[in-house]
Amino acid sequence: MSESIIRIEGLSFVYPANERPSLDNIDLEINKGDFVSIIGGNGSGKTTLCKCINGIIPHFIAGDFYGEVKVCGVDTLDMPVSTLAQRVSYIYQDFESQLVRPTVLDDVTFGPLNFGMKDYHQKGMEALRMLDIEGLKDRFIWELSGGQKHLTALAGALSVKPDIIIIDEPAAQLDPYNAVAIYRRLKILNESFGITVITIEHNTELIAEYCNSVILMDAGRAVWIKPVRDALNAVNDLVKRNIYPPQVSQAAWRISPNMPSYPLTVGEAEKYFAAARIQCPVESNDCGLGDDAHMPHPAIEFKDVSLWFRSLTETTKNVLKDISLSINEGENVAIVGNNGAGKSTLLKMITGVIKPKGGHITVYGTETAEIMPEELSSTVAYIYQNPEEMFIEDSIRKDISYFLKTRHKAHEYEVLDYFINDIIKSFGLEDLQHKDGRMLSGGQQRRASLAIGVAMQPKILLLDEPTGSLDIESRREMVNSLELLKDRVKTVIIATHDMSLAAEWADRVIVMKDGRIIADGDTRSIFDDITLLDQCHLKPPQIVELSKRLNMRPIALSIDEFTSRISSIDEVMI
Amino acid sequence: MNPFKGMLDKINVESVELELMRTAYGSTTTLLSKLDPRILMVWYLIFAFAPWFFFDSAKLLSIFAFVTVITAISKANKLVLFLLCLGIIGQMACYAIVAYFLGGNMAALAALLTLTLKLATISLASIAVFSNIDPERFSDALLSFGAPAQLAFSISYGYRVIPVMVEEYKDIMLSFRLRGHAPSKKGFLSWRYAYYLLKIAVLAFYPLILNTAKRIRTTIEALETKGFSYAMNNNDVKRLKLSYLKIKAADIIFLLVSILILIAIILI
């Protein structure tokens, strides 16, 4: 096991336009057959390092390159990218742009065919078999779900029989169910086929479950490479760099910061906290059963709403089935469910851009079918999952003012500017306001898209997957921005598969599956029902599961809640 | 609900996209789709050029009839055929009006009708052929005729990204609408509303182009790692890629019979 497959010595790299090196004197060795995860904050050089391993740097992206990278014993400078690409496969974060052919089998055989392998067809089929997705072979790429596309990209990487597979942030791009599906397959590839796997990953819970070792990157340097348990137990090292270990480790660390080791999984945590005393919540009446003091005022109502589409094969596809729902003014609602459950469609129907084929939707008493989305937009604002689709102007400031300027005359602009300045300030966009939205980082883009929505002064704000494809740092930034909405918007609805966001933020949770509402209730009672979540392939946050196993009543929804209710357990070890 | 909006609901971006994809990849069961794409292209070239050499309307009508039969068995897309018919009828109406006002007689109209007949024949031939060669086989046929690999790849890649781009275009259009302000007075025949929609339909292209440009970097790098440029300079790979294209007896028979019919029409 100790034979090294990648050996990096004194590697530094500076991108042409930059002054600061993106990689700074890296010495690193990765063993054959390892399952490694690279962690580190934004701009720490994770992706750059991986591009040095597959030879894209310096063969394709020029820059100042120092040091030596050896893959399978050969210097990457001595190997053309095409040869190197048969040893190291790379799956991009934006994996959709990596799929260049119309059907699955075409795409999977594209690599072997280009490299002139006569049995390219067999190689492609073999890759599909290894991932257990032969059934997809004749499907068109655009018909696939996100998870299936990712698997196709992985199959395409496998088909050239590489020694090493590098995957850039799989969990950030997929819903939790599909992320686990990818990791399970990677584990099989690693254990049964001996492929060395390198992932860039922010989700430490997945790292704990699947990876063997971890490389920590910071400001272009490789700080350390450690076995996974040692790595995730180095909580101080991680937290300092805004990387957060699994929720249960965080909880244990907060309670007793000087322990030699912390639990990584719920099972371990259950033993770790077994001897701890659980206290009752301080405010015993506030067990999350939201206050029903004020009279409910319905903002949105769905009555027997159904929706279906035609597809390429002339069949109709049901998207929503018999949805009846009432959302009151002032509620913070999370709609949870995996991809394809119908969450986004439900949100879009509230904006009036999709009209129901059956049933009725009213927003503050107005039937959405009888009004144009432009008119409804002064009541309802919709924030896209992909913020780039909201940047219709060439600067953030113009984007934020777009809605108001289409509704006011030129002489009123001066007054509007006060309001716009205020929004820009509260969302911390002063320095970015004149930039094109596309040029911002993922977290900044989300913040800008929220500001665009808030500037419309809506009564209802709809957010589609606000934490999707964000790294942990940007996710925190986003969750903090959600707090800013409280004073400005009455009703907020979030569609998400981020269960810890739903647990910590929402006061009402609606669970959707296959176009139907499976459950609807206050957050605590929904998360209390593990069977229900299981049935919808939703995994509750670790802390919820732990508090349930420890018979904590009522269950804790956040780490803060958990730690405030558990006694110190310094004497207990794993 | 105004009439303009009702029409929009029927002919929306989605159904056009669906029809487009269906035309491109839909039929694989017709006679023509089973033939070698190179033979189909040769066939197309013959029938696209032949009408230009005759002026005899009986011969032209015969060729037109033959091509119509081929189109009928090729199960061409109805929407495309409908648009073609609409175009031809519109054209004839224009000729009639122009001929009437310029004081021309029926002879002028007849001469123009001959031209229309030729164009209709060629259009039908292209519909018959191209709705039966999917972009993949078309691109491979071009490659086999010696077209550059970049061109052949662009055609198949272009089709691959159409659904992605249409999806994004729709979302950007919605972005304009969800933050925009439709004219409160629709005007005569909703022209204000139509103008408003047309304007954002054009504006929506700019963000689309910028977003696509940003993504294309990944595609280029991915192509590199999948050996695209390696394959481009390698004739063995080209041979391997095109090895599935085989001209069979049915291909030869189809081409020969078509040529014989054409010769028969010319001679009789």
Coordinates of N, CA and C in Angstrom, one line a residue, chain A residues 268-439:
Chain A
E268 N -20.5 6.7 16.5 CA -19.5 7.0 17.5 C -19.9 8.0 18.5
A269 N -20.6 9.0 18.1 CA -21.1 10.1 19.0 C -22.0 9.5 20.0
E270 N -22.9 8.6 19.6 CA -23.8 8.0 20.5 C -23.1 7.4 21.7
K271 N -22.0 6.7 21.4 CA -21.2 6.1 22.5 C -20.5 7.2 23.3
Y272 N -20.0 8.2 22.6 CA -19.2 9.3 23.2 C -20.1 10.0 24.2
F273 N -21.3 10.3 23.8 CA -22.2 11.0 24.7 C -23.1 10.2 25.6
A274 N -22.8 8.8 25.6 CA -23.7 8.0 26.3 C -23.9 8.3 27.8
A275 N -22.7 8.7 28.4 CA -22.8 9.0 29.8 C -23.2 10.4 30.1
A276 N -23.4 11.2 29.1 CA -23.7 12.7 29.3 C -25.1 12.8 29.9
R277 N -25.3 13.9 30.7 CA -26.6 14.2 31.2 C -27.3 15.2 30.3
I278 N -28.5 14.9 29.9 CA -29.2 15.8 29.0 C -30.1 16.7 29.9
Q279 N -30.0 18.0 29.6 CA -30.8 18.9 30.4 C -32.0 19.3 29.6
C280 N -33.0 19.8 30.3 CA -34.2 20.2 29.6 C -33.9 21.6 29.0
P281 N -34.6 21.9 27.9 CA -34.3 23.2 27.3 C -34.7 24.3 28.3
V282 N -33.9 25.4 28.3 CA -34.1 26.5 29.3 C -35.5 27.1 29.2
E283 N -35.9 27.5 28.0 CA -37.3 28.0 27.9 C -38.1 26.8 27.5
S284 N -38.8 26.2 28.5 CA -39.4 24.9 28.3 C -40.6 25.0 27.3
N285 N -41.2 26.3 27.2 CA -42.3 26.4 26.3 C -41.9 26.6 24.9
D286 N -40.7 26.9 24.7 CA -40.2 27.1 23.3 C -39.5 25.9 22.7
C287 N -40.3 24.9 22.5 CA -39.7 23.7 21.9 C -40.0 23.7 20.4
G288 N -40.0 24.8 19.8 CA -40.1 24.9 18.4 C -41.5 24.9 17.9
L289 N -42.5 24.7 18.8 CA -43.8 24.8 18.3 C -44.2 26.2 18.1
G290 N -44.0 26.7 16.9 CA -44.1 28.1 16.6 C -45.3 28.8 17.2
D291 N -45.1 30.1 17.5 CA -46.2 30.7 18.2 C -47.4 31.1 17.3
D292 N -48.5 30.6 17.7 CA -49.7 30.8 16.9 C -50.5 32.0 17.4
A293 N -49.8 32.9 18.1 CA -50.5 34.0 18.7 C -51.3 34.9 17.8
H294 N -50.7 35.2 16.6 CA -51.5 36.1 15.7 C -52.4 35.3 14.8
M295 N -53.4 36.0 14.3 CA -54.3 35.3 13.4 C -53.6 35.0 12.1
P296 N -53.8 33.8 11.6 CA -53.1 33.5 10.3 C -53.8 34.2 9.1
H297 N -53.0 34.8 8.3 CA -53.4 35.6 7.1 C -52.9 34.9 5.9
P298 N -53.7 34.1 5.1 CA -53.2 33.3 4.0 C -52.6 34.2 2.9
A299 N -51.3 33.9 2.6 CA -50.7 34.7 1.5 C -50.8 33.9 0.2
I300 N -50.6 32.6 0.3 CA -50.6 31.7 -0.9 C -51.5 30.6 -0.7
E301 N -52.3 30.3 -1.7 CA -53.2 29.1 -1.6 C -53.1 28.2 -2.9
F302 N -52.9 27.0 -2.7 CA -53.0 26.0 -3.8 C -54.2 25.1 -3.6
K303 N -55.0 25.0 -4.6 CA -56.2 24.1 -4.5 C -56.1 23.0 -5.6
D304 N -55.9 21.8 -5.2 CA -55.8 20.6 -6.2 C -55.0 20.9 -7.4
V305 N -53.9 21.4 -7.2 CA -53.1 21.9 -8.4 C -52.3 20.7 -9.0
S306 N -52.5 20.6 -10.4 CA -51.7 19.5 -11.1 C -51.0 20.2 -12.3
L307 N -49.9 19.5 -12.7 CA -49.2 20.0 -13.8 C -48.5 18.9 -14.5
W308 N -48.6 18.9 -15.9 CA -47.9 17.8 -16.6 C -47.3 18.4 -17.9
F309 N -46.3 17.8 -18.5 CA -45.6 18.2 -19.7 C -45.6 17.1 -20.7
R310 N -45.4 17.5 -22.0 CA -45.2 16.5 -23.0 C -43.7 16.2 -23.1
S311 N -43.3 15.0 -23.5 CA -41.9 14.8 -23.6 C -41.6 14.3 -25.1
L312 N -40.3 14.0 -25.3 CA -39.9 13.7 -26.7 C -40.6 12.5 -27.3
T313 N -40.9 11.5 -26.4 CA -41.5 10.3 -26.9 C -43.0 10.4 -26.8
E314 N -43.6 11.6 -26.8 CA -45.0 11.8 -26.9 C -45.8 11.4 -25.6
T315 N -45.0 11.1 -24.6 CA -45.7 10.7 -23.3 C -45.9 11.9 -22.5
T316 N -46.9 11.9 -21.6 CA -47.0 13.1 -20.7 C -46.3 12.7 -19.4
K317 N -45.6 13.8 -18.8 CA -44.9 13.5 -17.6 C -45.5 14.4 -16.5
N318 N -46.0 13.7 -15.5 CA -46.6 14.5 -14.4 C -45.5 15.1 -13.5
V319 N -45.7 16.4 -13.3 CA -44.7 17.1 -12.5 C -45.3 17.4 -11.1
L320 N -46.5 17.8 -11.1 CA -47.2 18.0 -9.8 C -48.5 17.3 -9.8
K321 N -48.9 16.7 -8.6 CA -50.1 16.0 -8.6 C -50.9 16.4 -7.3
D322 N -52.1 16.9 -7.6 CA -53.1 17.3 -6.5 C -52.5 18.0 -5.3
I323 N -51.8 19.1 -5.6 CA -51.2 19.8 -4.5 C -52.3 20.8 -3.9
S324 N -52.5 20.6 -2.6 CA -53.3 21.6 -1.9 C -52.5 22.1 -0.7
L325 N -52.5 23.4 -0.5 CA -51.5 24.0 0.4 C -51.9 25.4 0.7
S326 N -51.7 25.8 1.9 CA -51.9 27.2 2.3 C -50.8 27.7 3.1
I327 N -50.2 28.8 2.6 CA -49.1 29.4 3.4 C -49.5 30.8 3.9
N328 N -49.2 31.0 5.2 CA -49.7 32.2 5.8 C -48.6 33.3 5.7
E329 N -49.0 34.5 5.8 CA -48.1 35.6 5.9 C -47.2 35.5 7.1
G330 N -45.9 35.7 7.0 CA -45.0 35.7 8.1 C -44.4 34.4 8.3
E331 N -44.7 33.4 7.5 CA -44.1 32.1 7.7 C -42.7 31.9 7.0
N332 N -41.8 31.2 7.6 CA -40.6 30.8 7.0 C -40.7 29.3 6.6
V333 N -40.9 29.1 5.4 CA -41.2 27.7 5.0 C -40.1 27.1 4.2
A334 N -39.7 25.9 4.5 CA -38.7 25.2 3.7 C -39.4 24.0 3.0
I335 N -39.2 24.0 1.7 CA -39.8 22.8 0.9 C -38.6 21.9 0.7
V336 N -38.7 20.7 1.2 CA -37.5 19.8 1.0 C -37.9 18.6 0.2
G337 N -36.9 18.0 -0.4 CA -37.1 16.8 -1.3 C -36.0 16.7 -2.2
N338 N -35.8 15.6 -2.8 CA -34.6 15.4 -3.7 C -34.9 16.0 -5.0
N339 N -33.9 16.1 -5.9 CA -34.1 16.6 -7.2 C -35.2 15.9 -7.9
G340 N -36.0 16.6 -8.7 CA -37.1 16.0 -9.4 C -38.4 15.8 -8.6
A341 N -38.4 16.3 -7.3 CA -39.5 16.1 -6.5 C -40.6 17.1 -6.8
G342 N -40.2 18.2 -7.6 CA -41.2 19.2 -8.0 C -41.1 20.5 -7.2
K343 N -40.0 20.7 -6.4 CA -39.9 21.8 -5.6 C -39.8 23.1 -6.4
S344 N -38.9 23.1 -7.4 CA -38.7 24.3 -8.2 C -40.0 24.7 -8.9
T345 N -40.6 23.7 -9.5 CA -41.8 23.9 -10.2 C -42.9 24.6 -9.3
L346 N -43.0 24.1 -8.1 CA -44.0 24.7 -7.2 C -43.7 26.1 -7.0
L347 N -42.4 26.5 -6.8 CA -42.0 27.9 -6.6 C -42.4 28.7 -7.8
K348 N -42.0 28.2 -9.0 CA -42.2 28.9 -10.2 C -43.7 29.2 -10.4
M349 N -44.5 28.3 -10.0 CA -46.0 28.4 -10.1 C -46.5 29.6 -9.3
I350 N -45.8 29.8 -8.1 CA -46.3 31.0 -7.3 C -46.0 32.3 -8.0
T351 N -44.9 32.3 -8.8 CA -44.6 33.6 -9.5 C -45.5 33.8 -10.7
G352 N -46.3 32.8 -11.1 CA -47.2 32.9 -12.2 C -46.5 32.6 -13.6
V353 N -45.3 32.3 -13.7 CA -44.7 32.0 -15.0 C -45.1 30.6 -15.5
I354 N -45.4 29.7 -14.5 CA -46.0 28.4 -14.9 C -47.4 28.4 -14.4
K355 N -48.4 28.2 -15.3 CA -49.8 28.2 -14.9 C -50.2 26.7 -14.6
P356 N -51.1 26.5 -13.7 CA -51.5 25.1 -13.4 C -52.3 24.6 -14.5
K357 N -52.2 23.3 -14.8 CA -53.1 22.7 -15.8 C -54.4 22.2 -15.2
G358 N -54.3 22.0 -13.9 CA -55.6 21.7 -13.1 C -55.5 22.4 -11.8
G359 N -56.6 22.8 -11.3 CA -56.7 23.4 -10.0 C -56.4 24.9 -10.0
H360 N -56.3 25.6 -8.8 CA -56.2 27.0 -8.8 C -55.1 27.4 -7.8
I361 N -54.4 28.5 -8.1 CA -53.4 29.0 -7.2 C -53.7 30.5 -7.0
T362 N -53.8 30.9 -5.8 CA -54.1 32.3 -5.5 C -53.0 32.9 -4.7
V363 N -52.5 34.1 -5.0 CA -51.6 34.8 -4.2 C -52.2 36.1 -3.7
Y364 N -52.4 36.2 -2.4 CA -53.2 37.3 -1.8 C -54.5 37.5 -2.5
G365 N -55.1 36.4 -2.8 CA -56.5 36.4 -3.4 C -56.5 36.6 -4.9
T366 N -55.4 36.8 -5.5 CA -55.4 36.9 -7.0 C -55.0 35.6 -7.6
E367 N -55.8 35.2 -8.6 CA -55.6 33.9 -9.3 C -54.4 34.1 -10.2
T368 N -53.3 33.3 -10.1 CA -52.1 33.5 -10.9 C -52.4 33.3 -12.4
A369 N -53.4 32.5 -12.7 CA -53.6 32.2 -14.1 C -54.2 33.4 -14.8
E370 N -54.7 34.3 -14.1 CA -55.4 35.5 -14.7 C -54.6 36.7 -14.7
I371 N -53.3 36.6 -14.4 CA -52.5 37.8 -14.3 C -51.1 37.5 -14.9
M372 N -50.5 38.5 -15.4 CA -49.2 38.3 -16.0 C -48.1 38.3 -14.9
P373 N -47.0 37.5 -15.1 CA -46.0 37.5 -14.1 C -45.4 38.8 -13.8
E374 N -45.4 39.7 -14.8 CA -44.9 41.1 -14.6 C -45.7 41.8 -13.5
E375 N -47.0 41.6 -13.5 CA -47.8 42.3 -12.5 C -47.7 41.6 -11.1
L376 N -47.5 40.3 -11.1 CA -47.4 39.6 -9.8 C -46.0 39.9 -9.2
S377 N -45.1 40.4 -10.0 CA -43.7 40.5 -9.5 C -43.6 41.6 -8.4
S378 N -44.6 42.5 -8.3 CA -44.4 43.4 -7.2 C -44.8 42.8 -5.9
T379 N -45.4 41.6 -5.9 CA -45.8 40.9 -4.7 C -44.8 39.7 -4.4
V380 N -44.4 39.0 -5.5 CA -43.6 37.8 -5.4 C -42.3 38.0 -6.1
A381 N -41.2 37.8 -5.4 CA -39.9 37.8 -6.1 C -39.3 36.4 -6.0
Y382 N -38.6 36.0 -7.1 CA -38.1 34.6 -7.2 C -36.6 34.7 -7.4
I383 N -35.8 34.0 -6.6 CA -34.4 34.0 -6.7 C -34.0 32.7 -7.3
Y384 N -33.3 32.7 -8.5 CA -32.9 31.5 -9.2 C -31.9 30.7 -8.4
Q385 N -31.9 29.4 -8.8 CA -30.8 28.5 -8.3 C -29.5 28.9 -8.9
N386 N -29.5 29.2 -10.2 CA -28.3 29.7 -10.8 C -28.3 31.2 -10.9
P387 N -27.5 31.9 -10.0 CA -27.6 33.4 -10.0 C -27.2 34.0 -11.4
E388 N -26.4 33.3 -12.1 CA -26.0 33.9 -13.4 C -27.2 34.2 -14.3
E389 N -28.2 33.4 -14.2 CA -29.4 33.7 -15.0 C -30.2 34.9 -14.6
M390 N -29.8 35.5 -13.4 CA -30.5 36.7 -13.0 C -29.7 38.0 -13.4
F391 N -28.4 37.8 -13.8 CA -27.6 38.9 -14.2 C -27.9 39.3 -15.6
I392 N -28.9 40.2 -15.8 CA -29.3 40.6 -17.1 C -28.7 42.0 -17.5
E393 N -28.0 42.6 -16.6 CA -27.3 43.8 -16.8 C -25.8 43.6 -16.7
D394 N -25.0 44.7 -17.0 CA -23.6 44.4 -16.9 C -23.0 44.9 -15.6
S395 N -23.8 45.3 -14.6 CA -23.2 45.4 -13.3 C -24.3 45.1 -12.2
I396 N -23.8 44.7 -11.0 CA -24.7 44.3 -10.0 C -25.6 45.5 -9.6
R397 N -25.1 46.7 -9.6 CA -25.9 47.8 -9.2 C -27.1 48.0 -10.2
K398 N -26.8 47.9 -11.5 CA -27.9 48.0 -12.5 C -28.9 46.9 -12.4
D399 N -28.4 45.7 -12.0 CA -29.3 44.6 -11.8 C -30.2 44.8 -10.7
I400 N -29.7 45.4 -9.6 CA -30.5 45.6 -8.4 C -31.5 46.7 -8.7
S401 N -31.2 47.7 -9.5 CA -32.1 48.7 -9.7 C -33.1 48.5 -10.9
Y402 N -32.8 47.4 -11.7 CA -33.6 47.1 -12.9 C -35.1 47.2 -12.6
F403 N -35.6 46.4 -11.6 CA -37.0 46.4 -11.4 C -37.6 47.7 -11.1
L404 N -36.9 48.5 -10.2 CA -37.5 49.8 -9.8 C -37.4 50.8 -11.0
K405 N -36.4 50.7 -11.8 CA -36.3 51.7 -12.9 C -37.3 51.4 -14.0
T406 N -37.7 50.2 -14.1 CA -38.8 49.9 -15.1 C -40.1 50.4 -14.7
R407 N -40.2 50.8 -13.4 CA -41.5 51.2 -12.8 C -41.5 52.7 -12.4
H408 N -40.4 53.3 -12.6 CA -40.4 54.8 -12.2 C -39.9 55.6 -13.3
K409 N -40.3 56.9 -13.2 CA -39.8 57.9 -14.2 C -38.4 58.4 -13.9
A410 N -37.7 58.9 -14.9 CA -36.3 59.3 -14.7 C -36.1 60.3 -13.6
H411 N -37.1 61.2 -13.4 CA -36.8 62.2 -12.3 C -36.9 61.6 -10.9
E412 N -37.4 60.4 -10.8 CA -37.5 59.8 -9.5 C -36.3 59.0 -9.1
Y413 N -35.4 58.9 -10.1 CA -34.2 58.0 -9.9 C -33.4 58.4 -8.7
E414 N -33.3 59.7 -8.4 CA -32.5 60.2 -7.3 C -33.0 59.6 -6.0
V415 N -34.3 59.6 -5.8 CA -34.8 59.1 -4.6 C -34.6 57.5 -4.5
L416 N -34.7 56.9 -5.7 CA -34.5 55.5 -5.7 C -33.1 55.1 -5.3
D417 N -32.2 56.0 -5.7 CA -30.7 55.7 -5.4 C -30.5 55.6 -3.9
Y418 N -31.2 56.3 -3.1 CA -31.0 56.2 -1.6 C -31.3 54.8 -1.2
F419 N -32.5 54.3 -1.7 CA -32.9 53.0 -1.3 C -32.0 51.9 -1.8
I420 N -31.5 52.1 -3.1 CA -30.6 51.1 -3.7 C -29.3 51.1 -2.9
N421 N -28.8 52.3 -2.6 CA -27.6 52.3 -1.8 C -27.7 51.6 -0.5
D422 N -28.9 51.8 0.1 CA -29.1 51.1 1.4 C -29.1 49.6 1.3
I423 N -29.7 49.1 0.2 CA -29.7 47.6 0.0 C -28.2 47.1 -0.3
I424 N -27.5 47.9 -1.1 CA -26.2 47.5 -1.5 C -25.3 47.4 -0.2
K425 N -25.5 48.4 0.7 CA -24.8 48.5 1.9 C -25.1 47.3 2.8
S426 N -26.4 47.0 3.0 CA -26.7 46.0 4.0 C -26.4 44.6 3.5
F427 N -26.2 44.4 2.2 CA -25.8 43.1 1.7 C -24.3 43.1 1.4
G428 N -23.6 44.1 1.9 CA -22.1 44.2 1.8 C -21.6 44.1 0.3
L429 N -22.3 44.8 -0.6 CA -21.9 44.8 -2.0 C -21.2 46.1 -2.5
E430 N -20.9 47.0 -1.5 CA -20.4 48.3 -2.0 C -19.2 48.1 -2.9
D431 N -18.3 47.2 -2.6 CA -17.1 47.1 -3.4 C -17.3 46.4 -4.7
L432 N -18.4 45.7 -4.8 CA -18.7 44.8 -6.0 C -19.7 45.4 -6.9
Q433 N -20.4 46.5 -6.5 CA -21.6 47.0 -7.2 C -21.4 47.3 -8.6
H434 N -20.2 47.7 -9.0 CA -20.0 48.0 -10.5 C -19.4 46.9 -11.3
K435 N -19.3 45.7 -10.7 CA -18.8 44.5 -11.4 C -19.9 43.8 -12.1
D436 N -19.6 43.1 -13.1 CA -20.5 42.2 -13.8 C -20.7 41.0 -12.8
G437 N -22.0 40.6 -12.6 CA -22.3 39.5 -11.7 C -21.6 38.2 -12.0
R438 N -21.3 38.0 -13.3 CA -20.6 36.8 -13.7 C -19.2 36.7 -13.2
M439 N -18.6 37.8 -12.9 CA -17.2 37.8 -12.5 C -17.0 37.6 -11.0

